[in-house]
Every structure is written in C-alpha cells, then in structure tokens.
C-alpha cells in the first residue's frame, strides 16, 4: 500500500514537472485571485456596440472560466480619459487594477513610477505582445489598409490600390485620411519606407489636397455616400464591423503591401493595485487564444499572431510592416514631422 502511494506521489510530481512553468505560475496567481475575490478593469473596448455585446461578453466568458473572481468593468476611451488615468496615478489614486495608456504616455508613466513590473513572458504571454520596457502588454491589434467607394472605384482597380496611389494626381481632392495617420508612422520606419520617402509622400498628399478626417467612422460613412473615392489608412476592423452589420456593400477594402500592423494599446497594472493577482489573471487570459478570439469576435481586433483571427487571415503570405517598439515610443515626434511635411492639412 505504501509503495502504491509512493509511486502515485512520484507520478504526480512527474506530471507537475511536465506542465509548463508558466502554467504552474498561473495556478499560483489564480489561488491568490481567489482570496482577492474581485478585480476592476478599465479598458477601451465598449461594453456594447450597436446593441451587440463587446466587453460584456469578455467579462461573461472570463467569469465563467474563473467564477471566483468578480469583474467590475469601466471603459477608458480616448486620449482625455487616458490622461485622466495617468494624472490620477501620479497623484496616488488607483482607480483600476488593470488599465490602458497610449504608447506615447509610457515614458511619462515610467518616470512617475506608477507601473507594476510583471514578467509577462514567464506567465505564457507571447513575447511579441510584451512591451520592451516591461511596462505591460499590447492589446487590440490594428491592420491599416485602403477603403474605396465601389461605385467610384471599380473592384478591379480598388483591389490593386497601393500606398503610392493615395498621393497620385489622378485622385486629387478625392482622398480622405485620418488626421493622425498612424499608418504613415509605420511606413516611416527605416526598415519599411524610411523617413525621406514618407515625408515626400506627405508633401504629395498636401499637393493633392487630401482631406484629413478627425473621425474614422465618420470618414467611412462619407466614403459610402460618395463624398470621397478613397480613404487611406483605414482600420481593417472598422471595415470588418461594417461588413458584419451589412453596411459595407458600397465599400471595398484592400490591404496594400506592406501592410502596416500595430499590436495596439498598452495594457498594464498600476503600482499598488489592490487586486494584483486578479489583474494578472485577467491580463494573461485576455492575451490567450481564447481571449483574443473573443476580442476578434466582438471588435475584429484579435492578434494577428494567433492563427484564425480576422487580423491573421488577410496578412497570411503577405508582406507586413510591424510597428516596432523603439519607434512606437517616438510616435508623437514622428507624427509631428509627417504633419509638418503635409503643411496645413484640410481637417474636418
């Protein structure tokens, strides 16, 4: 009897040793989260979008997976709300256990020492999603492409549009672009177009009287109505959502190569977060295959690093240009240079 027990113990120990170290670490975090009992999350995903569940579905599935942890969710949207979060943290107020900032806010947050450093890789998070400063993880990926009005631009032309076409004289006064053209920042990188080609392109955009829109969704609506022929630097996820809702019929979309890819916002745990284990558990789960496919389902922003997501399918076998961390950190500086090359753009 003792021999059987001893063998059983050995077998159990062997099985444990075969389990990935990150899984063992996650089990310990789950035990800690049980004691905490709750976690407060402040991210950019809307609770519901056009009557369909967004973050609501993420929370429901997470709590099915971890029923011992109650999730309180609030949306932290654009730059103003993110500035509020950063200001509160600098003043010692911790409103969330997990929250989000833009890449350009990372240096300020690090200097203010308001970030809980976590070894995310050791917990099984894909290294490409881990911020190089140990700040947090990247979440809500974006692919940038060219949307076009199919009545004004036939599919046989639209499907072959290139980034250079966005500044071609034949499309003068017919092109829209976001007032913060992040896709140009990615093309600016030395291993993609480089600085000189990107700035020359920006000057040609000005000569073409390109219209810069503040609202991406609004620009897509105007495109559908025929106000523009082309919208350069559109989010693929926006087009995907319109396709799902049946509103994309007059709009075509092409992912011109190189396809600019941004792995998204920076999600992190504030230093001193009261529910540290719950925060880690939520973050690791949100970057798991299950979490990313759910995000993909509700927003179309799943990671292109996970096969089968809406971001992974269209870039398979194509040339992609990834927004590298060292240049994301200089995003505002790069954008300023691009907009200066444009001159005084027409912004609506």
mmCIF file of C-alpha atoms in Angstrom:
data_model
loop_
_atom_site.group_PDB
_atom_site.id
_atom_site.type_symbol
_atom_site.label_atom_id
_atom_site.label_comp_id
_atom_site.label_asym_id
_atom_site.label_seq_id
_atom_site.Cartn_x
_atom_site.Cartn_y
_atom_site.Cartn_z
ATOM 1 C CA UNK A 1 0.000 0.000 0.000
ATOM 2 C CA UNK A 2 2.818 2.372 0.937
ATOM 3 C CA UNK A 3 4.580 1.513 -2.321
ATOM 4 C CA UNK A 4 1.477 2.415 -4.338
ATOM 5 C CA UNK A 5 1.147 5.707 -2.505
ATOM 6 C CA UNK A 6 4.827 6.469 -3.066
ATOM 7 C CA UNK A 7 4.549 5.652 -6.778
ATOM 8 C CA UNK A 8 1.441 7.843 -7.007
ATOM 9 C CA UNK A 9 3.298 10.737 -5.416
ATOM 10 C CA UNK A 10 6.184 10.286 -7.838
ATOM 11 C CA UNK A 11 3.813 10.173 -10.816
ATOM 12 C CA UNK A 12 2.057 13.321 -9.600
ATOM 13 C CA UNK A 13 5.378 15.101 -9.193
ATOM 14 C CA UNK A 14 6.450 13.986 -12.667
ATOM 15 C CA UNK A 15 3.238 15.249 -14.242
ATOM 16 C CA UNK A 16 3.660 18.580 -12.445
ATOM 17 C CA UNK A 17 7.218 18.891 -13.706
ATOM 18 C CA UNK A 18 5.983 18.255 -17.258
ATOM 19 C CA UNK A 19 3.493 21.132 -17.032
ATOM 20 C CA UNK A 20 4.827 24.402 -18.480
ATOM 21 C CA UNK A 21 6.384 26.636 -15.854
ATOM 22 C CA UNK A 22 4.077 29.474 -16.912
ATOM 23 C CA UNK A 23 1.043 27.268 -16.208
ATOM 24 C CA UNK A 24 2.351 26.488 -12.733
ATOM 25 C CA UNK A 25 2.879 30.207 -12.128
ATOM 26 C CA UNK A 26 -0.631 30.971 -13.348
ATOM 27 C CA UNK A 27 -2.085 28.399 -10.945
ATOM 28 C CA UNK A 28 -0.453 30.255 -8.047
ATOM 29 C CA UNK A 29 -1.847 33.544 -9.324
ATOM 30 C CA UNK A 30 -5.322 32.007 -9.584
ATOM 31 C CA UNK A 31 -5.080 30.916 -5.951
ATOM 32 C CA UNK A 32 -4.161 34.459 -4.962
ATOM 33 C CA UNK A 33 -7.018 35.848 -7.063
ATOM 34 C CA UNK A 34 -9.476 33.592 -5.223
ATOM 35 C CA UNK A 35 -8.532 35.296 -1.978
ATOM 36 C CA UNK A 36 -8.904 38.753 -3.532
ATOM 37 C CA UNK A 37 -12.331 37.918 -4.956
ATOM 38 C CA UNK A 38 -12.617 40.835 -7.376
ATOM 39 C CA UNK A 39 -10.791 42.894 -9.992
ATOM 40 C CA UNK A 40 -11.547 46.281 -11.536
ATOM 41 C CA UNK A 41 -10.746 46.641 -15.233
ATOM 42 C CA UNK A 42 -10.640 49.883 -17.238
ATOM 43 C CA UNK A 43 -10.067 49.284 -20.966
ATOM 44 C CA UNK A 44 -11.082 50.763 -24.324
ATOM 45 C CA UNK A 45 -13.459 48.043 -25.543
ATOM 46 C CA UNK A 46 -17.050 49.298 -25.373
ATOM 47 C CA UNK A 47 -19.442 47.403 -23.099
ATOM 48 C CA UNK A 48 -21.847 47.101 -26.018
ATOM 49 C CA UNK A 49 -21.585 48.245 -29.635
ATOM 50 C CA UNK A 50 -24.699 48.789 -31.769
ATOM 51 C CA UNK A 51 -26.705 46.574 -29.437
ATOM 52 C CA UNK A 52 -24.154 43.762 -29.569
ATOM 53 C CA UNK A 53 -22.088 42.727 -26.526
ATOM 54 C CA UNK A 54 -18.485 43.898 -26.503
ATOM 55 C CA UNK A 55 -16.612 43.959 -23.205
ATOM 56 C CA UNK A 56 -19.756 42.475 -21.693
ATOM 57 C CA UNK A 57 -19.058 39.205 -23.495
ATOM 58 C CA UNK A 58 -15.384 39.240 -22.499
ATOM 59 C CA UNK A 59 -16.345 39.646 -18.844
ATOM 60 C CA UNK A 60 -19.015 36.935 -19.016
ATOM 61 C CA UNK A 61 -16.659 34.362 -20.530
ATOM 62 C CA UNK A 62 -13.840 35.269 -18.139
ATOM 63 C CA UNK A 63 -16.134 34.865 -15.129
ATOM 64 C CA UNK A 64 -17.322 31.510 -16.475
ATOM 65 C CA UNK A 65 -13.676 30.477 -16.609
ATOM 66 C CA UNK A 66 -12.867 31.997 -13.195
ATOM 67 C CA UNK A 67 -16.175 32.126 -11.261
ATOM 68 C CA UNK A 68 -14.410 33.044 -8.021
ATOM 69 C CA UNK A 69 -13.423 36.465 -9.407
ATOM 70 C CA UNK A 70 -15.964 39.271 -9.748
ATOM 71 C CA UNK A 71 -15.086 41.696 -12.563
ATOM 72 C CA UNK A 72 -16.051 45.362 -12.389
ATOM 73 C CA UNK A 73 -15.626 46.959 -15.810
ATOM 74 C CA UNK A 74 -15.441 50.587 -16.958
ATOM 75 C CA UNK A 75 -14.499 51.951 -20.351
ATOM 76 C CA UNK A 76 -11.366 54.093 -20.615
ATOM 77 C CA UNK A 77 -11.667 55.522 -24.109
ATOM 78 C CA UNK A 78 -9.645 58.177 -25.905
ATOM 79 C CA UNK A 79 -6.745 60.425 -25.013
ATOM 80 C CA UNK A 80 -8.622 62.560 -22.450
ATOM 81 C CA UNK A 81 -9.671 59.575 -20.374
ATOM 82 C CA UNK A 82 -6.196 58.085 -20.564
ATOM 83 C CA UNK A 83 -4.687 61.392 -19.448
ATOM 84 C CA UNK A 84 -7.096 61.333 -16.509
ATOM 85 C CA UNK A 85 -5.911 57.842 -15.544
ATOM 86 C CA UNK A 86 -2.267 58.911 -15.719
ATOM 87 C CA UNK A 87 -2.890 62.086 -13.693
ATOM 88 C CA UNK A 88 -4.748 60.134 -11.016
ATOM 89 C CA UNK A 89 -1.953 57.577 -10.759
ATOM 90 C CA UNK A 90 0.653 60.325 -10.445
ATOM 91 C CA UNK A 91 -1.434 61.778 -7.595
ATOM 92 C CA UNK A 92 -1.589 58.389 -5.857
ATOM 93 C CA UNK A 93 -5.158 57.500 -6.819
ATOM 94 C CA UNK A 94 -5.598 53.963 -8.179
ATOM 95 C CA UNK A 95 -8.938 53.669 -9.966
ATOM 96 C CA UNK A 96 -8.307 50.337 -11.722
ATOM 97 C CA UNK A 97 -6.393 47.110 -11.188
ATOM 98 C CA UNK A 98 -5.833 46.851 -14.945
ATOM 99 C CA UNK A 99 -5.999 49.796 -17.318
ATOM 100 C CA UNK A 100 -4.680 51.253 -20.563
ATOM 101 C CA UNK A 101 -2.470 54.033 -21.899
ATOM 102 C CA UNK A 102 -1.229 55.055 -25.317
ATOM 103 C CA UNK A 103 2.333 54.224 -26.310
ATOM 104 C CA UNK A 104 3.310 57.896 -26.149
ATOM 105 C CA UNK A 105 2.291 58.033 -22.469
ATOM 106 C CA UNK A 106 4.575 55.166 -21.485
ATOM 107 C CA UNK A 107 7.734 57.267 -20.823
ATOM 108 C CA UNK A 108 5.758 59.600 -18.526
ATOM 109 C CA UNK A 109 4.255 56.661 -16.634
ATOM 110 C CA UNK A 110 7.669 55.060 -16.193
ATOM 111 C CA UNK A 111 9.219 58.298 -14.924
ATOM 112 C CA UNK A 112 6.340 58.695 -12.467
ATOM 113 C CA UNK A 113 6.978 55.129 -11.242
ATOM 114 C CA UNK A 114 3.284 54.212 -11.378
ATOM 115 C CA UNK A 115 3.709 50.854 -13.133
ATOM 116 C CA UNK A 116 3.782 47.390 -11.580
ATOM 117 C CA UNK A 117 6.542 45.497 -13.387
ATOM 118 C CA UNK A 118 5.483 41.948 -14.280
ATOM 119 C CA UNK A 119 7.395 39.203 -16.074
ATOM 120 C CA UNK A 120 4.596 38.551 -18.565
ATOM 121 C CA UNK A 121 6.666 36.161 -20.671
ATOM 122 C CA UNK A 122 7.082 33.813 -17.705
ATOM 123 C CA UNK A 123 3.266 33.693 -17.469
ATOM 124 C CA UNK A 124 2.890 32.481 -21.051
ATOM 125 C CA UNK A 125 2.158 35.763 -22.858
ATOM 126 C CA UNK A 126 3.511 35.799 -26.420
ATOM 127 C CA UNK A 127 6.819 37.746 -26.240
ATOM 128 C CA UNK A 128 5.782 39.904 -29.215
ATOM 129 C CA UNK A 129 2.870 41.221 -27.157
ATOM 130 C CA UNK A 130 5.070 42.140 -24.188
ATOM 131 C CA UNK A 131 6.194 45.758 -24.015
ATOM 132 C CA UNK A 132 10.015 46.003 -24.172
ATOM 133 C CA UNK A 133 10.190 48.203 -21.068
ATOM 134 C CA UNK A 134 8.341 45.601 -19.006
ATOM 135 C CA UNK A 135 5.555 48.165 -18.874
ATOM 136 C CA UNK A 136 2.695 45.883 -19.841
ATOM 137 C CA UNK A 137 1.247 44.151 -22.889
ATOM 138 C CA UNK A 138 -0.104 45.281 -26.250
ATOM 139 C CA UNK A 139 -3.826 44.719 -26.808
ATOM 140 C CA UNK A 140 -6.351 45.412 -29.628
ATOM 141 C CA UNK A 141 -4.285 44.981 -32.793
ATOM 142 C CA UNK A 142 -4.895 47.068 -35.901
ATOM 143 C CA UNK A 143 -4.250 46.497 -39.588
ATOM 144 C CA UNK A 144 -4.246 49.567 -41.840
ATOM 145 C CA UNK A 145 -5.490 49.485 -45.406
ATOM 146 C CA UNK A 146 -7.265 51.424 -48.147
ATOM 147 C CA UNK A 147 -11.061 51.611 -48.291
ATOM 148 C CA UNK A 148 -12.748 52.721 -51.500
ATOM 149 C CA UNK A 149 -16.211 53.516 -52.839
ATOM 150 C CA UNK A 150 -17.062 50.697 -55.239
ATOM 151 C CA UNK A 151 -19.310 52.945 -57.344
ATOM 152 C CA UNK A 152 -16.482 55.404 -57.931
ATOM 153 C CA UNK A 153 -13.606 52.918 -57.965
ATOM 154 C CA UNK A 154 -14.296 49.540 -59.628
ATOM 155 C CA UNK A 155 -13.105 46.477 -57.725
ATOM 156 C CA UNK A 156 -10.571 45.592 -60.420
ATOM 157 C CA UNK A 157 -8.933 48.970 -59.706
ATOM 158 C CA UNK A 158 -9.619 49.153 -55.965
ATOM 159 C CA UNK A 159 -8.110 45.762 -55.178
ATOM 160 C CA UNK A 160 -4.836 46.893 -56.783
ATOM 161 C CA UNK A 161 -4.538 50.241 -54.984
ATOM 162 C CA UNK A 162 -1.135 50.914 -53.432
ATOM 163 C CA UNK A 163 0.002 53.357 -50.753
ATOM 164 C CA UNK A 164 1.590 55.437 -53.514
ATOM 165 C CA UNK A 165 -1.854 55.738 -55.159
ATOM 166 C CA UNK A 166 -3.083 57.655 -52.105
ATOM 167 C CA UNK A 167 -0.991 60.607 -53.301
ATOM 168 C CA UNK A 168 -1.395 60.081 -57.060
ATOM 169 C CA UNK A 169 -2.581 63.177 -59.015
ATOM 170 C CA UNK A 170 -5.473 61.199 -60.571
ATOM 171 C CA UNK A 171 -7.118 61.086 -57.117
ATOM 172 C CA UNK A 172 -6.663 64.780 -56.327
ATOM 173 C CA UNK A 173 -9.336 66.077 -53.891
ATOM 174 C CA UNK A 174 -10.862 62.582 -53.757
ATOM 175 C CA UNK A 175 -8.835 61.063 -50.905
ATOM 176 C CA UNK A 176 -9.592 61.108 -47.175
ATOM 177 C CA UNK A 177 -7.202 60.193 -44.383
ATOM 178 C CA UNK A 178 -7.269 60.224 -40.600
ATOM 179 C CA UNK A 179 -5.942 63.440 -39.061
ATOM 180 C CA UNK A 180 -3.465 61.293 -37.122
ATOM 181 C CA UNK A 181 -2.279 58.958 -39.915
ATOM 182 C CA UNK A 182 -0.641 56.243 -37.831
ATOM 183 C CA UNK A 183 -0.042 54.061 -40.878
ATOM 184 C CA UNK A 184 2.442 56.656 -42.142
ATOM 185 C CA UNK A 185 4.355 56.390 -38.861
ATOM 186 C CA UNK A 186 4.797 52.678 -39.530
ATOM 187 C CA UNK A 187 5.881 53.298 -43.127
ATOM 188 C CA UNK A 188 8.332 55.949 -41.800
ATOM 189 C CA UNK A 189 10.423 53.251 -40.088
ATOM 190 C CA UNK A 190 13.886 52.733 -41.658
ATOM 191 C CA UNK A 191 13.164 49.073 -42.433
ATOM 192 C CA UNK A 192 9.951 49.960 -44.328
ATOM 193 C CA UNK A 193 9.808 53.131 -46.488
ATOM 194 C CA UNK A 194 12.164 55.197 -44.411
ATOM 195 C CA UNK A 195 11.962 58.851 -43.416
ATOM 196 C CA UNK A 196 12.689 60.539 -46.759
ATOM 197 C CA UNK A 197 10.190 58.575 -48.834
ATOM 198 C CA UNK A 198 7.476 59.004 -46.196
ATOM 199 C CA UNK A 199 7.967 62.777 -45.959
ATOM 200 C CA UNK A 200 7.990 63.097 -49.755
ATOM 201 C CA UNK A 201 4.719 61.150 -49.787
ATOM 202 C CA UNK A 202 3.294 63.508 -47.146
ATOM 203 C CA UNK A 203 4.188 66.546 -49.264
ATOM 204 C CA UNK A 204 2.434 64.975 -52.249
ATOM 205 C CA UNK A 205 -0.656 64.369 -50.086
ATOM 206 C CA UNK A 206 -0.725 68.117 -49.449
ATOM 207 C CA UNK A 207 -0.372 68.880 -53.158
ATOM 208 C CA UNK A 208 -3.302 66.542 -53.803
ATOM 209 C CA UNK A 209 -5.466 68.463 -51.306
ATOM 210 C CA UNK A 210 -6.106 65.349 -49.243
ATOM 211 C CA UNK A 211 -8.876 65.763 -46.649
ATOM 212 C CA UNK A 212 -7.887 64.786 -43.103
ATOM 213 C CA UNK A 213 -10.791 63.499 -41.010
ATOM 214 C CA UNK A 214 -10.914 63.519 -37.193
ATOM 215 C CA UNK A 215 -13.441 60.674 -37.022
ATOM 216 C CA UNK A 216 -12.555 57.370 -38.702
ATOM 217 C CA UNK A 217 -16.103 56.035 -38.573
ATOM 218 C CA UNK A 218 -17.466 59.312 -39.928
ATOM 219 C CA UNK A 219 -14.953 59.199 -42.771
ATOM 220 C CA UNK A 220 -16.124 55.696 -43.672
ATOM 221 C CA UNK A 221 -19.731 56.936 -43.749
ATOM 222 C CA UNK A 222 -18.782 59.801 -46.085
ATOM 223 C CA UNK A 223 -16.905 57.326 -48.249
ATOM 224 C CA UNK A 224 -20.022 55.158 -48.534
ATOM 225 C CA UNK A 225 -22.046 58.241 -49.551
ATOM 226 C CA UNK A 226 -19.572 59.067 -52.323
ATOM 227 C CA UNK A 227 -18.035 62.166 -50.756
ATOM 228 C CA UNK A 228 -14.630 60.514 -51.190
ATOM 229 C CA UNK A 229 -13.387 57.898 -53.623
ATOM 230 C CA UNK A 230 -10.658 56.548 -51.330
ATOM 231 C CA UNK A 231 -9.935 56.523 -47.591
ATOM 232 C CA UNK A 232 -6.263 55.747 -46.959
ATOM 233 C CA UNK A 233 -5.068 54.324 -43.643
ATOM 234 C CA UNK A 234 -8.471 52.919 -42.656
ATOM 235 C CA UNK A 235 -8.754 50.335 -39.904
ATOM 236 C CA UNK A 236 -9.465 46.888 -41.277
ATOM 237 C CA UNK A 237 -11.506 46.238 -38.120
ATOM 238 C CA UNK A 238 -13.865 49.138 -38.986
ATOM 239 C CA UNK A 239 -14.467 47.662 -42.429
ATOM 240 C CA UNK A 240 -14.923 44.207 -40.904
ATOM 241 C CA UNK A 241 -17.536 45.526 -38.456
ATOM 242 C CA UNK A 242 -19.438 47.254 -41.259
ATOM 243 C CA UNK A 243 -19.340 44.024 -43.248
ATOM 244 C CA UNK A 244 -20.840 42.123 -40.321
ATOM 245 C CA UNK A 245 -23.585 44.718 -39.874
ATOM 246 C CA UNK A 246 -24.447 44.719 -43.590
ATOM 247 C CA UNK A 247 -23.377 48.352 -44.104
ATOM 248 C CA UNK A 248 -20.276 47.708 -46.208
ATOM 249 C CA UNK A 249 -21.884 46.947 -49.587
ATOM 250 C CA UNK A 250 -20.815 50.222 -51.274
ATOM 251 C CA UNK A 251 -17.328 49.940 -49.746
ATOM 252 C CA UNK A 252 -14.402 47.831 -50.888
ATOM 253 C CA UNK A 253 -11.163 47.328 -48.991
ATOM 254 C CA UNK A 254 -7.631 46.363 -49.873
ATOM 255 C CA UNK A 255 -4.647 45.673 -47.656
ATOM 256 C CA UNK A 256 -1.881 47.330 -49.652
ATOM 257 C CA UNK A 257 1.600 45.955 -49.062
ATOM 258 C CA UNK A 258 3.499 46.418 -46.943
ATOM 259 C CA UNK A 259 0.528 46.037 -44.589
ATOM 260 C CA UNK A 260 1.057 48.306 -41.544
ATOM 261 C CA UNK A 261 0.409 46.346 -38.337
ATOM 262 C CA UNK A 262 0.096 47.857 -34.875
ATOM 263 C CA UNK A 263 -0.255 45.457 -31.950
ATOM 264 C CA UNK A 264 -2.367 48.026 -30.139
ATOM 265 C CA UNK A 265 -2.786 49.865 -26.864
ATOM 266 C CA UNK A 266 -0.595 49.296 -23.823
ATOM 267 C CA UNK A 267 -2.435 47.481 -21.029
ATOM 268 C CA UNK A 268 -0.748 47.472 -17.628
ATOM 269 C CA UNK A 269 -1.177 47.067 -13.879
ATOM 270 C CA UNK A 270 -0.742 50.234 -11.789
ATOM 271 C CA UNK A 271 1.760 50.053 -8.950
ATOM 272 C CA UNK A 272 -0.112 49.363 -5.724
ATOM 273 C CA UNK A 273 -3.173 47.850 -7.440
ATOM 274 C CA UNK A 274 -5.219 46.276 -4.611
ATOM 275 C CA UNK A 275 -6.092 43.135 -6.580
ATOM 276 C CA UNK A 276 -2.748 42.281 -8.131
ATOM 277 C CA UNK A 277 -3.369 38.586 -8.757
ATOM 278 C CA UNK A 278 -6.774 39.199 -10.298
ATOM 279 C CA UNK A 279 -5.200 41.839 -12.536
ATOM 280 C CA UNK A 280 -2.524 39.407 -13.706
ATOM 281 C CA UNK A 281 -5.093 36.680 -14.317
ATOM 282 C CA UNK A 282 -7.311 38.973 -16.425
ATOM 283 C CA UNK A 283 -4.369 40.255 -18.461
ATOM 284 C CA UNK A 284 -2.901 36.830 -19.208
ATOM 285 C CA UNK A 285 -6.325 35.446 -20.132
ATOM 286 C CA UNK A 286 -7.075 38.437 -22.390
ATOM 287 C CA UNK A 287 -3.901 37.681 -24.394
ATOM 288 C CA UNK A 288 -4.625 33.943 -24.560
ATOM 289 C CA UNK A 289 -6.025 32.336 -27.695
ATOM 290 C CA UNK A 290 -9.488 32.255 -26.123
ATOM 291 C CA UNK A 291 -9.330 35.901 -25.050
ATOM 292 C CA UNK A 292 -8.017 37.123 -28.396
ATOM 293 C CA UNK A 293 -10.555 35.171 -30.432
ATOM 294 C CA UNK A 294 -13.325 36.645 -28.286
ATOM 295 C CA UNK A 295 -11.914 40.141 -28.824
ATOM 296 C CA UNK A 296 -11.823 39.321 -32.510
ATOM 297 C CA UNK A 297 -15.457 38.254 -32.372
ATOM 298 C CA UNK A 298 -16.684 41.446 -30.706
ATOM 299 C CA UNK A 299 -14.355 44.001 -32.350
ATOM 300 C CA UNK A 300 -12.329 42.350 -35.112
ATOM 301 C CA UNK A 301 -9.133 43.387 -33.290
ATOM 302 C CA UNK A 302 -7.705 39.999 -32.343
ATOM 303 C CA UNK A 303 -3.975 39.455 -32.544
ATOM 304 C CA UNK A 304 -2.523 38.661 -35.990
ATOM 305 C CA UNK A 305 -0.107 36.383 -34.124
ATOM 306 C CA UNK A 306 -2.955 33.951 -33.405
ATOM 307 C CA UNK A 307 -3.998 31.823 -36.412
ATOM 308 C CA UNK A 308 -7.629 32.160 -37.398
ATOM 309 C CA UNK A 309 -8.251 35.712 -36.162
ATOM 310 C CA UNK A 310 -9.578 38.391 -38.518
ATOM 311 C CA UNK A 311 -6.163 40.062 -38.400
ATOM 312 C CA UNK A 312 -4.205 36.882 -39.085
ATOM 313 C CA UNK A 313 -6.195 35.665 -42.103
ATOM 314 C CA UNK A 314 -5.673 38.595 -44.509
ATOM 315 C CA UNK A 315 -1.938 39.056 -43.861
ATOM 316 C CA UNK A 316 -1.037 35.399 -44.287
ATOM 317 C CA UNK A 317 1.551 35.110 -47.046
ATOM 318 C CA UNK A 318 1.774 38.892 -47.479
ATOM 319 C CA UNK A 319 4.419 41.438 -46.575
ATOM 320 C CA UNK A 320 3.586 43.094 -43.270
ATOM 321 C CA UNK A 321 5.249 46.097 -41.630
ATOM 322 C CA UNK A 322 5.124 45.801 -37.841
ATOM 323 C CA UNK A 323 5.227 48.914 -35.684
ATOM 324 C CA UNK A 324 8.449 48.314 -33.784
ATOM 325 C CA UNK A 325 8.552 49.321 -30.077
ATOM 326 C CA UNK A 326 11.503 51.703 -30.413
ATOM 327 C CA UNK A 327 9.560 53.731 -32.987
ATOM 328 C CA UNK A 328 6.183 53.457 -31.231
ATOM 329 C CA UNK A 329 7.869 55.224 -28.316
ATOM 330 C CA UNK A 330 8.647 58.136 -30.674
ATOM 331 C CA UNK A 331 5.187 58.145 -32.270
ATOM 332 C CA UNK A 332 4.276 61.753 -31.490
ATOM 333 C CA UNK A 333 7.637 63.012 -32.716
ATOM 334 C CA UNK A 334 7.317 61.051 -35.971
ATOM 335 C CA UNK A 335 3.708 62.156 -36.465
ATOM 336 C CA UNK A 336 4.646 65.806 -35.910
ATOM 337 C CA UNK A 337 7.303 65.556 -38.606
ATOM 338 C CA UNK A 338 4.842 63.957 -41.043
ATOM 339 C CA UNK A 339 2.156 66.585 -40.419
ATOM 340 C CA UNK A 340 4.711 69.375 -40.828
ATOM 341 C CA UNK A 341 5.585 67.905 -44.229
ATOM 342 C CA UNK A 342 1.890 67.973 -45.132
ATOM 343 C CA UNK A 343 1.843 71.664 -44.209
ATOM 344 C CA UNK A 344 -1.541 72.915 -43.067
ATOM 345 C CA UNK A 345 -3.825 69.984 -43.901
ATOM 346 C CA UNK A 346 -7.539 70.411 -44.502
ATOM 347 C CA UNK A 347 -9.083 68.876 -41.385
ATOM 348 C CA UNK A 348 -12.789 68.101 -41.000
#
